[in-house]
Every structure is written in structure tokens, then in C-alpha cells.
Amino acid sequence: MDINFEYYKIFYYAAKYKNITKAAAALDSSQPNVTRIIKLLESQLNCRLFIREPRGLRLTEEGEKLYSHVEIAYKHFINAQEEISGQIGVDSGTIELGATETALHLLLLDAMRNFKTNYPKIRIKVHNHNTPELIQALNGGKIDLAVITTPFKTVKSLQCETLYDFREILVGGPQYQFLCKRKKKLQDLKNYPLIGLGRGTATYDLYKDFFITHDTDMELDMEVASSDLMLPLIQSNLGIGFVPEDLALPLLQKQLLVQIRIHETIPLRSIQIVFDKEQRKSTAANTFYRYLKTDN
């Protein structure tokens, strides 16, 4: 099927803004022309791509499927076009960066601040999801790089490199001071409320296996969507939980948290940078990759 690339370009902007007027403005075109091209594309694909609503456009199931591919292809096309024409150097361009909450707080916030000081013209779009979702985004070509926390499973096309090792500790709010008198076994703690990342996250799977290995079942009393929510909940005496030692240390020093020492060795974790080695990184992404590798 031979379809004019311009049709996909117009579809891309209409789907991106979900509004004919905004798409026409971005394309320096007219609303009737954008509408006409969309109808032509729908006719050639023999399916409906948009549903008109009072507030704009909504993609149909077929439209969503097409957009997931067109978005990736269009971004690669624009990056290649700008690099070839010399518009993008090592100090400009856009990075599509995936990051977990833990990676952001332990490493990336400081790294990005310093990087932006050195490369102020490079734009960074941060996609904040859990590890499995970011692996999926990498496989789909939606992001350039992912900075994520172990453990995780990848396919052969993805290359993983360690940036930072960290260990987690078990902590509670001041109310749990009585648990700190002597080391505990995991089994001794099963009757206390446990706060942790929920099902579908790498952290949940890690600690589920950790508990099973030591003949204990893990039942979360409170499941949170991101690690960013754990410390405030634990600090409020709502339960105990495993958090990175570096993040807990300031609160431990202020006696807003207490460390609960256990006999079992908590698994060592790492923050890794992951990318598709079969897909060429953009100049901006490559610059950021080299910066992270040399700065850590």
C-alpha cells in the first residue's frame, strides 16, 4: 500500500494534539486541509482513526495502534533529518529518558542538574514509570535510554550497564523503636504492617522471593504505586518497609525514622542504564549516556 508520508505527518500532529486547529497551526496548514487528509488516510487504510468529540478528537482503537508506530517513526525521522543537516550537535537535541523513582532520587536528579549546566540546549523528556513498563517502552522504541533499578529481565537486544550499587534497609517510624533493641528475623516481623511497592513492580518480586527464601510469606499491608510515597507513610508510623539506605539516612539522623536490623542479608541492588544496542542512539542521548558513564 503506497501512502503519501505527508498523510502520516498530518495524522501524527492531529493525534498528538487531539485537535484539528492545533494540528493545523503546528503544520502551518489550514483546518479544512488537515480534515481532508485525515479522511483520505482513513479511506486508504479502510478504517476510522478518529472520533469527533465536543472537546476535540479521540483516537479509535485502530488510531491508537497506528499512532504507536507513527510516533516512533516520525521522531526517528526528524532526529535523522536534523543530524544529517547539521542542526543537531553534541550540545543540542532531545533525549527521551525513562527512569524509576528510585533511580531519580538516588542518582538522576543530581546528574541531570549537572548535565543541564554543561549542556543547557539539550532537552530532556523524563518518562517516570516502573521497571517493567520502561523495559517495554525501550523494546517499543518509545524512549532512548532507561535508568532503572534491578532486578529486571531483558531481551538480547538490550544492553545493561551498572551505574550505581545500593543496599536497602528496613525502617519504621519512631513508634517502632521497640523493634530496634536487638536483631530480628523476618518471621518475627510478620505481624507488623508492611509497606511496599505493589504487584507488577520489580521491587515487589524481589522481596516476595526474599521472604520465600527465608521461609516467610510476604503480605503487604499497604501497597504504593511509587517509592516516593513510601517514606512519608513509614515516617507517619503506618508500617515498616525496605527503603534505600542513602534516602533513609537523613531521616534516621533526625530521628524521624528508626532502623530495624534483621539477621537476613538484604539483596544488593543496582541502578543500571539500559538501551537497545541494535538501534542507533540520537546524538543528544549519546551525549547523556557518555556523561552518566564518566560521572559515576
mmCIF file of N, CA and C in Angstrom, residues 90-214:
data_model
loop_
_atom_site.group_PDB
_atom_site.id
_atom_site.type_symbol
_atom_site.label_atom_id
_atom_site.label_comp_id
_atom_site.label_asym_id
_atom_site.label_seq_id
_atom_site.Cartn_x
_atom_site.Cartn_y
_atom_site.Cartn_z
ATOM 1 N N VAL A 90 26.508 17.995 19.512
ATOM 2 C CA VAL A 90 26.562 17.280 20.790
ATOM 3 C C VAL A 90 25.929 18.098 21.904
ATOM 4 N N ASP A 91 25.673 19.395 21.638
ATOM 5 C CA ASP A 91 25.143 20.253 22.695
ATOM 6 C C ASP A 91 23.703 20.673 22.474
ATOM 7 N N SER A 92 22.953 19.925 21.643
ATOM 8 C CA SER A 92 21.551 20.240 21.423
ATOM 9 C C SER A 92 20.782 18.963 21.105
ATOM 10 N N GLY A 93 19.459 19.098 20.948
ATOM 11 C CA GLY A 93 18.631 17.937 20.654
ATOM 12 C C GLY A 93 17.755 17.570 21.844
ATOM 13 N N THR A 94 17.061 16.439 21.742
ATOM 14 C CA THR A 94 16.124 15.995 22.775
ATOM 15 C C THR A 94 16.399 14.547 23.166
ATOM 16 N N ILE A 95 16.339 14.277 24.458
ATOM 17 C CA ILE A 95 16.519 12.918 24.987
ATOM 18 C C ILE A 95 15.187 12.422 25.535
ATOM 19 N N GLU A 96 14.781 11.253 25.094
ATOM 20 C CA GLU A 96 13.607 10.584 25.665
ATOM 21 C C GLU A 96 14.133 9.610 26.715
ATOM 22 N N LEU A 97 14.033 9.998 27.984
ATOM 23 C CA LEU A 97 14.667 9.255 29.075
ATOM 24 C C LEU A 97 13.635 8.604 29.985
ATOM 25 N N GLY A 98 13.783 7.309 30.198
ATOM 26 C CA GLY A 98 12.931 6.592 31.137
ATOM 27 C C GLY A 98 13.645 6.446 32.469
ATOM 28 N N ALA A 99 12.915 6.590 33.578
ATOM 29 C CA ALA A 99 13.560 6.493 34.885
ATOM 30 C C ALA A 99 12.572 6.025 35.949
ATOM 31 N N THR A 100 13.049 5.181 36.851
ATOM 32 C CA THR A 100 12.244 4.792 38.006
ATOM 33 C C THR A 100 12.396 5.858 39.094
ATOM 34 N N GLU A 101 11.469 5.860 40.075
ATOM 35 C CA GLU A 101 11.535 6.812 41.182
ATOM 36 C C GLU A 101 12.851 6.680 41.943
ATOM 37 N N THR A 102 13.242 5.430 42.216
ATOM 38 C CA THR A 102 14.472 5.213 42.981
ATOM 39 C C THR A 102 15.686 5.733 42.235
ATOM 40 N N ALA A 103 15.754 5.479 40.937
ATOM 41 C CA ALA A 103 16.873 5.962 40.128
ATOM 42 C C ALA A 103 16.904 7.486 40.102
ATOM 43 N N LEU A 104 15.735 8.098 40.029
ATOM 44 C CA LEU A 104 15.672 9.566 40.031
ATOM 45 C C LEU A 104 16.266 10.139 41.309
ATOM 46 N N HIS A 105 15.835 9.618 42.458
ATOM 47 C CA HIS A 105 16.245 10.212 43.726
ATOM 48 C C HIS A 105 17.674 9.847 44.130
ATOM 49 N N LEU A 106 18.127 8.649 43.787
ATOM 50 C CA LEU A 106 19.469 8.236 44.181
ATOM 51 C C LEU A 106 20.556 8.754 43.244
ATOM 52 N N LEU A 107 20.210 9.015 41.991
ATOM 53 C CA LEU A 107 21.251 9.309 41.007
ATOM 54 C C LEU A 107 20.895 10.416 40.022
ATOM 55 N N LEU A 108 19.737 10.301 39.390
ATOM 56 C CA LEU A 108 19.463 11.110 38.208
ATOM 57 C C LEU A 108 19.214 12.587 38.466
ATOM 58 N N LEU A 109 18.571 12.936 39.586
ATOM 59 C CA LEU A 109 18.277 14.353 39.827
ATOM 60 C C LEU A 109 19.559 15.179 39.864
ATOM 61 N N ASP A 110 20.542 14.701 40.606
ATOM 62 C CA ASP A 110 21.829 15.408 40.658
ATOM 63 C C ASP A 110 22.529 15.365 39.305
ATOM 64 N N ALA A 111 22.491 14.187 38.657
ATOM 65 C CA ALA A 111 23.173 14.034 37.367
ATOM 66 C C ALA A 111 22.556 14.948 36.316
ATOM 67 N N MET A 112 21.224 15.026 36.264
ATOM 68 C CA MET A 112 20.566 15.871 35.274
ATOM 69 C C MET A 112 20.828 17.358 35.532
ATOM 70 N N ARG A 113 20.859 17.738 36.806
ATOM 71 C CA ARG A 113 21.143 19.138 37.135
ATOM 72 C C ARG A 113 22.541 19.534 36.643
ATOM 73 N N ASN A 114 23.523 18.687 36.891
ATOM 74 C CA ASN A 114 24.882 18.974 36.434
ATOM 75 C C ASN A 114 24.987 18.908 34.917
ATOM 76 N N PHE A 115 24.277 17.942 34.323
ATOM 77 C CA PHE A 115 24.309 17.800 32.862
ATOM 78 C C PHE A 115 23.729 19.033 32.187
ATOM 79 N N LYS A 116 22.610 19.544 32.718
ATOM 80 C CA LYS A 116 21.976 20.715 32.115
ATOM 81 C C LYS A 116 22.846 21.959 32.259
ATOM 82 N N THR A 117 23.685 21.994 33.277
ATOM 83 C CA THR A 117 24.625 23.110 33.415
ATOM 84 C C THR A 117 25.634 23.091 32.279
ATOM 85 N N ASN A 118 26.063 21.873 31.892
ATOM 86 C CA ASN A 118 27.050 21.731 30.820
ATOM 87 C C ASN A 118 26.423 21.753 29.427
ATOM 88 N N TYR A 119 25.182 21.269 29.328
ATOM 89 C CA TYR A 119 24.507 21.192 28.020
ATOM 90 C C TYR A 119 23.105 21.807 28.127
ATOM 91 N N PRO A 120 23.030 23.119 28.300
ATOM 92 C CA PRO A 120 21.727 23.766 28.531
ATOM 93 C C PRO A 120 20.756 23.661 27.363
ATOM 94 N N LYS A 121 21.252 23.414 26.152
ATOM 95 C CA LYS A 121 20.374 23.373 24.978
ATOM 96 C C LYS A 121 19.776 21.990 24.723
ATOM 97 N N ILE A 122 20.265 20.988 25.440
ATOM 98 C CA ILE A 122 19.705 19.642 25.278
ATOM 99 C C ILE A 122 18.466 19.519 26.151
ATOM 100 N N ARG A 123 17.362 19.155 25.523
ATOM 101 C CA ARG A 123 16.099 18.979 26.238
ATOM 102 C C ARG A 123 15.978 17.524 26.715
ATOM 103 N N ILE A 124 15.434 17.344 27.904
ATOM 104 C CA ILE A 124 15.250 16.000 28.460
ATOM 105 C C ILE A 124 13.770 15.788 28.773
ATOM 106 N N LYS A 125 13.183 14.782 28.143
ATOM 107 C CA LYS A 125 11.809 14.390 28.451
ATOM 108 C C LYS A 125 11.868 13.139 29.321
ATOM 109 N N VAL A 126 11.438 13.266 30.563
ATOM 110 C CA VAL A 126 11.531 12.162 31.515
ATOM 111 C C VAL A 126 10.223 11.380 31.546
ATOM 112 N N HIS A 127 10.322 10.081 31.302
ATOM 113 C CA HIS A 127 9.179 9.174 31.381
ATOM 114 C C HIS A 127 9.328 8.385 32.682
ATOM 115 N N ASN A 128 8.491 8.691 33.675
ATOM 116 C CA ASN A 128 8.624 8.096 35.003
ATOM 117 C C ASN A 128 7.635 6.938 35.157
ATOM 118 N N HIS A 129 8.165 5.693 35.068
ATOM 119 C CA HIS A 129 7.326 4.500 35.204
ATOM 120 C C HIS A 129 8.089 3.469 36.023
ATOM 121 N N ASN A 130 7.474 2.331 36.283
ATOM 122 C CA ASN A 130 8.205 1.272 36.974
ATOM 123 C C ASN A 130 9.089 0.526 35.974
ATOM 124 N N THR A 131 9.951 -0.332 36.501
ATOM 125 C CA THR A 131 10.956 -1.004 35.669
ATOM 126 C C THR A 131 10.360 -1.815 34.519
ATOM 127 N N PRO A 132 9.373 -2.697 34.752
ATOM 128 C CA PRO A 132 8.819 -3.471 33.634
ATOM 129 C C PRO A 132 8.228 -2.589 32.531
ATOM 130 N N GLU A 133 7.573 -1.481 32.918
ATOM 131 C CA GLU A 133 6.981 -0.583 31.920
ATOM 132 C C GLU A 133 8.048 0.104 31.090
ATOM 133 N N LEU A 134 9.172 0.452 31.714
ATOM 134 C CA LEU A 134 10.247 1.119 30.980
ATOM 135 C C LEU A 134 10.969 0.150 30.046
ATOM 136 N N ILE A 135 11.105 -1.095 30.451
ATOM 137 C CA ILE A 135 11.677 -2.108 29.561
ATOM 138 C C ILE A 135 10.790 -2.255 28.324
ATOM 139 N N GLN A 136 9.494 -2.256 28.543
ATOM 140 C CA GLN A 136 8.544 -2.352 27.431
ATOM 141 C C GLN A 136 8.649 -1.131 26.516
ATOM 142 N N ALA A 137 8.812 0.047 27.096
ATOM 143 C CA ALA A 137 8.960 1.270 26.303
ATOM 144 C C ALA A 137 10.239 1.243 25.475
ATOM 145 N N LEU A 138 11.313 0.693 26.041
ATOM 146 C CA LEU A 138 12.574 0.549 25.293
ATOM 147 C C LEU A 138 12.397 -0.409 24.130
ATOM 148 N N ASN A 139 11.765 -1.537 24.399
ATOM 149 C CA ASN A 139 11.534 -2.527 23.343
ATOM 150 C C ASN A 139 10.687 -1.951 22.215
ATOM 151 N N GLY A 140 9.786 -1.038 22.561
ATOM 152 C CA GLY A 140 8.913 -0.430 21.559
ATOM 153 C C GLY A 140 9.517 0.766 20.878
ATOM 154 N N GLY A 141 10.740 1.148 21.275
ATOM 155 C CA GLY A 141 11.404 2.286 20.649
ATOM 156 C C GLY A 141 10.856 3.634 21.069
ATOM 157 N N LYS A 142 10.107 3.693 22.194
ATOM 158 C CA LYS A 142 9.491 4.948 22.613
ATOM 159 C C LYS A 142 10.438 5.830 23.423
ATOM 160 N N ILE A 143 11.508 5.262 23.971
ATOM 161 C CA ILE A 143 12.498 6.039 24.704
ATOM 162 C C ILE A 143 13.893 5.675 24.224
ATOM 163 N N ASP A 144 14.840 6.601 24.436
ATOM 164 C CA ASP A 144 16.225 6.369 24.003
ATOM 165 C C ASP A 144 17.002 5.536 25.014
ATOM 166 N N LEU A 145 16.823 5.886 26.286
ATOM 167 C CA LEU A 145 17.567 5.259 27.367
ATOM 168 C C LEU A 145 16.630 5.037 28.551
ATOM 169 N N ALA A 146 16.942 4.041 29.364
ATOM 170 C CA ALA A 146 16.216 3.837 30.612
ATOM 171 C C ALA A 146 17.227 3.698 31.739
ATOM 172 N N VAL A 147 16.996 4.402 32.826
ATOM 173 C CA VAL A 147 17.833 4.269 34.019
ATOM 174 C C VAL A 147 16.927 3.653 35.080
ATOM 175 N N ILE A 148 17.187 2.387 35.383
ATOM 176 C CA ILE A 148 16.238 1.599 36.175
ATOM 177 C C ILE A 148 16.954 0.799 37.258
ATOM 178 N N THR A 149 16.154 0.253 38.162
ATOM 179 C CA THR A 149 16.708 -0.488 39.288
ATOM 180 C C THR A 149 16.528 -1.994 39.090
ATOM 181 N N THR A 150 17.513 -2.744 39.510
ATOM 182 C CA THR A 150 17.446 -4.202 39.443
ATOM 183 C C THR A 150 16.520 -4.700 40.541
ATOM 184 N N PRO A 151 15.951 -5.920 40.369
ATOM 185 C CA PRO A 151 16.162 -6.863 39.266
ATOM 186 C C PRO A 151 15.188 -6.597 38.124
ATOM 187 N N PHE A 152 15.577 -7.045 36.938
ATOM 188 C CA PHE A 152 14.676 -6.978 35.788
ATOM 189 C C PHE A 152 15.135 -7.976 34.740
ATOM 190 N N LYS A 153 14.226 -8.311 33.846
ATOM 191 C CA LYS A 153 14.527 -9.228 32.747
ATOM 192 C C LYS A 153 14.499 -8.439 31.448
ATOM 193 N N THR A 154 15.460 -8.722 30.577
ATOM 194 C CA THR A 154 15.512 -8.019 29.298
ATOM 195 C C THR A 154 15.651 -9.028 28.153
ATOM 196 N N VAL A 155 15.532 -8.506 26.942
ATOM 197 C CA VAL A 155 15.778 -9.317 25.753
ATOM 198 C C VAL A 155 17.219 -9.096 25.309
ATOM 199 N N LYS A 156 17.699 -9.922 24.396
ATOM 200 C CA LYS A 156 19.103 -9.890 23.991
ATOM 201 C C LYS A 156 19.513 -8.569 23.347
ATOM 202 N N SER A 157 18.561 -7.871 22.732
ATOM 203 C CA SER A 157 18.911 -6.633 22.028
ATOM 204 C C SER A 157 19.212 -5.484 22.991
ATOM 205 N N LEU A 158 18.861 -5.644 24.267
ATOM 206 C CA LEU A 158 19.084 -4.571 25.235
ATOM 207 C C LEU A 158 20.408 -4.764 25.969
ATOM 208 N N GLN A 159 21.163 -3.695 26.068
ATOM 209 C CA GLN A 159 22.430 -3.719 26.784
ATOM 210 C C GLN A 159 22.268 -3.000 28.122
ATOM 211 N N CYS A 160 22.789 -3.614 29.183
ATOM 212 C CA CYS A 160 22.647 -3.069 30.537
ATOM 213 C C CYS A 160 24.026 -2.794 31.127
ATOM 214 N N GLU A 161 24.189 -1.622 31.730
ATOM 215 C CA GLU A 161 25.457 -1.257 32.346
ATOM 216 C C GLU A 161 25.195 -0.636 33.714
ATOM 217 N N THR A 162 25.929 -1.089 34.723
ATOM 218 C CA THR A 162 25.713 -0.626 36.097
ATOM 219 C C THR A 162 26.277 0.772 36.302
ATOM 220 N N LEU A 163 25.460 1.647 36.916
ATOM 221 C CA LEU A 163 25.894 2.999 37.237
ATOM 222 C C LEU A 163 26.155 3.167 38.730
ATOM 223 N N TYR A 164 25.379 2.435 39.559
ATOM 224 C CA TYR A 164 25.432 2.705 40.997
ATOM 225 C C TYR A 164 24.857 1.506 41.758
ATOM 226 N N ASP A 165 25.583 1.032 42.767
ATOM 227 C CA ASP A 165 25.097 -0.040 43.629
ATOM 228 C C ASP A 165 24.541 0.557 44.920
ATOM 229 N N PHE A 166 23.475 -0.031 45.418
ATOM 230 C CA PHE A 166 22.922 0.455 46.685
ATOM 231 C C PHE A 166 22.294 -0.706 47.447
ATOM 232 N N ARG A 167 22.171 -0.496 48.750
ATOM 233 C CA ARG A 167 21.542 -1.503 49.598
ATOM 234 C C ARG A 167 20.356 -0.862 50.320
ATOM 235 N N GLU A 168 19.325 -1.648 50.544
ATOM 236 C CA GLU A 168 18.157 -1.157 51.258
ATOM 237 C C GLU A 168 18.184 -1.634 52.701
ATOM 238 N N ILE A 169 17.513 -0.887 53.555
ATOM 239 C CA ILE A 169 17.420 -1.260 54.965
ATOM 240 C C ILE A 169 15.946 -1.253 55.373
ATOM 241 N N LEU A 170 15.655 -1.941 56.450
ATOM 242 C CA LEU A 170 14.285 -1.986 56.965
ATOM 243 C C LEU A 170 14.125 -0.870 57.995
ATOM 244 N N VAL A 171 13.115 -0.034 57.791
ATOM 245 C CA VAL A 171 12.911 1.098 58.691
ATOM 246 C C VAL A 171 11.446 1.192 59.112
ATOM 247 N N GLY A 172 11.225 1.938 60.191
ATOM 248 C CA GLY A 172 9.882 2.237 60.667
ATOM 249 C C GLY A 172 9.859 3.627 61.248
ATOM 250 N N GLY A 173 8.670 4.127 61.574
ATOM 251 C CA GLY A 173 8.556 5.409 62.248
ATOM 252 C C GLY A 173 8.986 5.278 63.700
ATOM 253 N N PRO A 174 9.079 6.394 64.421
ATOM 254 C CA PRO A 174 9.527 6.372 65.829
ATOM 255 C C PRO A 174 8.724 5.421 66.704
ATOM 256 N N GLN A 175 7.473 5.172 66.336
ATOM 257 C CA GLN A 175 6.616 4.265 67.103
ATOM 258 C C GLN A 175 7.179 2.846 67.164
ATOM 259 N N TYR A 176 8.053 2.510 66.199
ATOM 260 C CA TYR A 176 8.595 1.151 66.121
ATOM 261 C C TYR A 176 9.987 1.045 66.761
ATOM 262 N N GLN A 177 10.319 1.998 67.624
ATOM 263 C CA GLN A 177 11.606 1.992 68.315
ATOM 264 C C GLN A 177 11.821 0.691 69.088
ATOM 265 N N PHE A 178 10.753 0.123 69.598
ATOM 266 C CA PHE A 178 10.859 -1.104 70.412
ATOM 267 C C PHE A 178 11.387 -2.294 69.611
ATOM 268 N N LEU A 179 11.331 -2.218 68.272
ATOM 269 C CA LEU A 179 11.844 -3.306 67.437
ATOM 270 C C LEU A 179 13.356 -3.207 67.221
ATOM 271 N N CYS A 180 13.967 -2.152 67.729
ATOM 272 C CA CYS A 180 15.379 -1.898 67.442
ATOM 273 C C CYS A 180 16.331 -2.397 68.540
ATOM 274 N N LYS A 181 15.798 -2.988 69.599
ATOM 275 C CA LYS A 181 16.649 -3.393 70.724
ATOM 276 C C LYS A 181 17.617 -4.502 70.342
ATOM 277 N N ARG A 182 17.160 -5.418 69.493
ATOM 278 C CA ARG A 182 18.048 -6.492 69.032
ATOM 279 C C ARG A 182 17.643 -6.889 67.606
ATOM 280 N N LYS A 183 18.536 -7.578 66.922
ATOM 281 C CA LYS A 183 18.256 -8.023 65.566
ATOM 282 C C LYS A 183 17.057 -8.956 65.536
ATOM 283 N N LYS A 184 16.261 -8.804 64.491
ATOM 284 C CA LYS A 184 15.071 -9.624 64.341
ATOM 285 C C LYS A 184 15.223 -10.569 63.156
ATOM 286 N N LYS A 185 14.459 -11.654 63.168
ATOM 287 C CA LYS A 185 14.315 -12.495 61.992
ATOM 288 C C LYS A 185 13.067 -12.040 61.248
ATOM 289 N N LEU A 186 13.036 -12.307 59.942
ATOM 290 C CA LEU A 186 11.867 -11.916 59.160
ATOM 291 C C LEU A 186 10.582 -12.480 59.750
ATOM 292 N N GLN A 187 10.667 -13.709 60.234
ATOM 293 C CA GLN A 187 9.478 -14.354 60.800
ATOM 294 C C GLN A 187 8.956 -13.607 62.029
ATOM 295 N N ASP A 188 9.866 -12.918 62.749
ATOM 296 C CA ASP A 188 9.456 -12.172 63.945
ATOM 297 C C ASP A 188 8.638 -10.934 63.590
ATOM 298 N N LEU A 189 8.700 -10.533 62.311
ATOM 299 C CA LEU A 189 8.090 -9.263 61.907
ATOM 300 C C LEU A 189 6.796 -9.432 61.122
ATOM 301 N N LYS A 190 6.369 -10.693 60.936
ATOM 302 C CA LYS A 190 5.245 -10.933 60.041
ATOM 303 C C LYS A 190 3.920 -10.367 60.542
ATOM 304 N N ASN A 191 3.840 -10.041 61.836
ATOM 305 C CA ASN A 191 2.602 -9.491 62.386
ATOM 306 C C ASN A 191 2.570 -7.960 62.386
ATOM 307 N N TYR A 192 3.616 -7.343 61.841
ATOM 308 C CA TYR A 192 3.650 -5.881 61.774
ATOM 309 C C TYR A 192 3.306 -5.419 60.355
ATOM 310 N N PRO A 193 2.588 -4.319 60.204
ATOM 311 C CA PRO A 193 2.181 -3.863 58.867
ATOM 312 C C PRO A 193 3.384 -3.528 57.990
ATOM 313 N N LEU A 194 3.357 -4.070 56.778
ATOM 314 C CA LEU A 194 4.462 -3.874 55.839
ATOM 315 C C LEU A 194 4.004 -2.980 54.696
ATOM 316 N N ILE A 195 4.809 -1.973 54.392
ATOM 317 C CA ILE A 195 4.531 -1.041 53.293
ATOM 318 C C ILE A 195 5.532 -1.310 52.178
ATOM 319 N N GLY A 196 5.056 -1.390 50.930
ATOM 320 C CA GLY A 196 5.976 -1.650 49.820
ATOM 321 C C GLY A 196 5.350 -1.357 48.473
ATOM 322 N N LEU A 197 6.178 -1.415 47.451
ATOM 323 C CA LEU A 197 5.688 -1.252 46.085
ATOM 324 C C LEU A 197 4.822 -2.449 45.722
ATOM 325 N N GLY A 198 3.768 -2.196 44.961
ATOM 326 C CA GLY A 198 2.778 -3.223 44.697
ATOM 327 C C GLY A 198 3.136 -4.203 43.607
ATOM 328 N N ARG A 199 2.233 -5.126 43.370
ATOM 329 C CA ARG A 199 2.405 -6.167 42.361
ATOM 330 C C ARG A 199 2.659 -5.544 40.989
ATOM 331 N N GLY A 200 3.507 -6.244 40.209
ATOM 332 C CA GLY A 200 3.842 -5.743 38.887
ATOM 333 C C GLY A 200 5.110 -4.922 38.865
ATOM 334 N N THR A 201 5.705 -4.679 40.047
ATOM 335 C CA THR A 201 6.968 -3.948 40.108
ATOM 336 C C THR A 201 8.111 -4.917 40.396
ATOM 337 N N ALA A 202 9.310 -4.520 39.980
ATOM 338 C CA ALA A 202 10.489 -5.358 40.224
ATOM 339 C C ALA A 202 10.759 -5.486 41.718
ATOM 340 N N THR A 203 10.495 -4.411 42.467
ATOM 341 C CA THR A 203 10.750 -4.423 43.910
ATOM 342 C C THR A 203 9.844 -5.419 44.617
ATOM 343 N N TYR A 204 8.585 -5.459 44.222
ATOM 344 C CA TYR A 204 7.653 -6.420 44.833
ATOM 345 C C TYR A 204 8.143 -7.856 44.613
ATOM 346 N N ASP A 205 8.525 -8.167 43.372
ATOM 347 C CA ASP A 205 9.000 -9.518 43.057
ATOM 348 C C ASP A 205 10.268 -9.855 43.829
ATOM 349 N N LEU A 206 11.170 -8.869 43.970
ATOM 350 C CA LEU A 206 12.423 -9.085 44.697
ATOM 351 C C LEU A 206 12.152 -9.490 46.143
ATOM 352 N N TYR A 207 11.294 -8.730 46.811
ATOM 353 C CA TYR A 207 11.054 -9.019 48.221
ATOM 354 C C TYR A 207 10.137 -10.214 48.432
ATOM 355 N N LYS A 208 9.281 -10.485 47.479
ATOM 356 C CA LYS A 208 8.476 -11.706 47.557
ATOM 357 C C LYS A 208 9.395 -12.927 47.576
ATOM 358 N N ASP A 209 10.389 -12.936 46.654
ATOM 359 C CA ASP A 209 11.361 -14.032 46.596
ATOM 360 C C ASP A 209 12.243 -14.061 47.847
ATOM 361 N N PHE A 210 12.610 -12.875 48.337
ATOM 362 C CA PHE A 210 13.459 -12.764 49.525
ATOM 363 C C PHE A 210 12.774 -13.400 50.740
ATOM 364 N N PHE A 211 11.496 -13.109 50.911
ATOM 365 C CA PHE A 211 10.742 -13.670 52.030
ATOM 366 C C PHE A 211 10.577 -15.184 51.877
ATOM 367 N N ILE A 212 10.259 -15.627 50.662
ATOM 368 C CA ILE A 212 10.067 -17.063 50.419
ATOM 369 C C ILE A 212 11.360 -17.831 50.697
ATOM 370 N N THR A 213 12.489 -17.262 50.279
ATOM 371 C CA THR A 213 13.799 -17.896 50.506
ATOM 372 C C THR A 213 14.045 -18.135 51.992
ATOM 373 N N HIS A 214 13.489 -17.249 52.820
ATOM 374 C CA HIS A 214 13.695 -17.376 54.266
ATOM 375 C C HIS A 214 12.433 -17.896 54.968
#
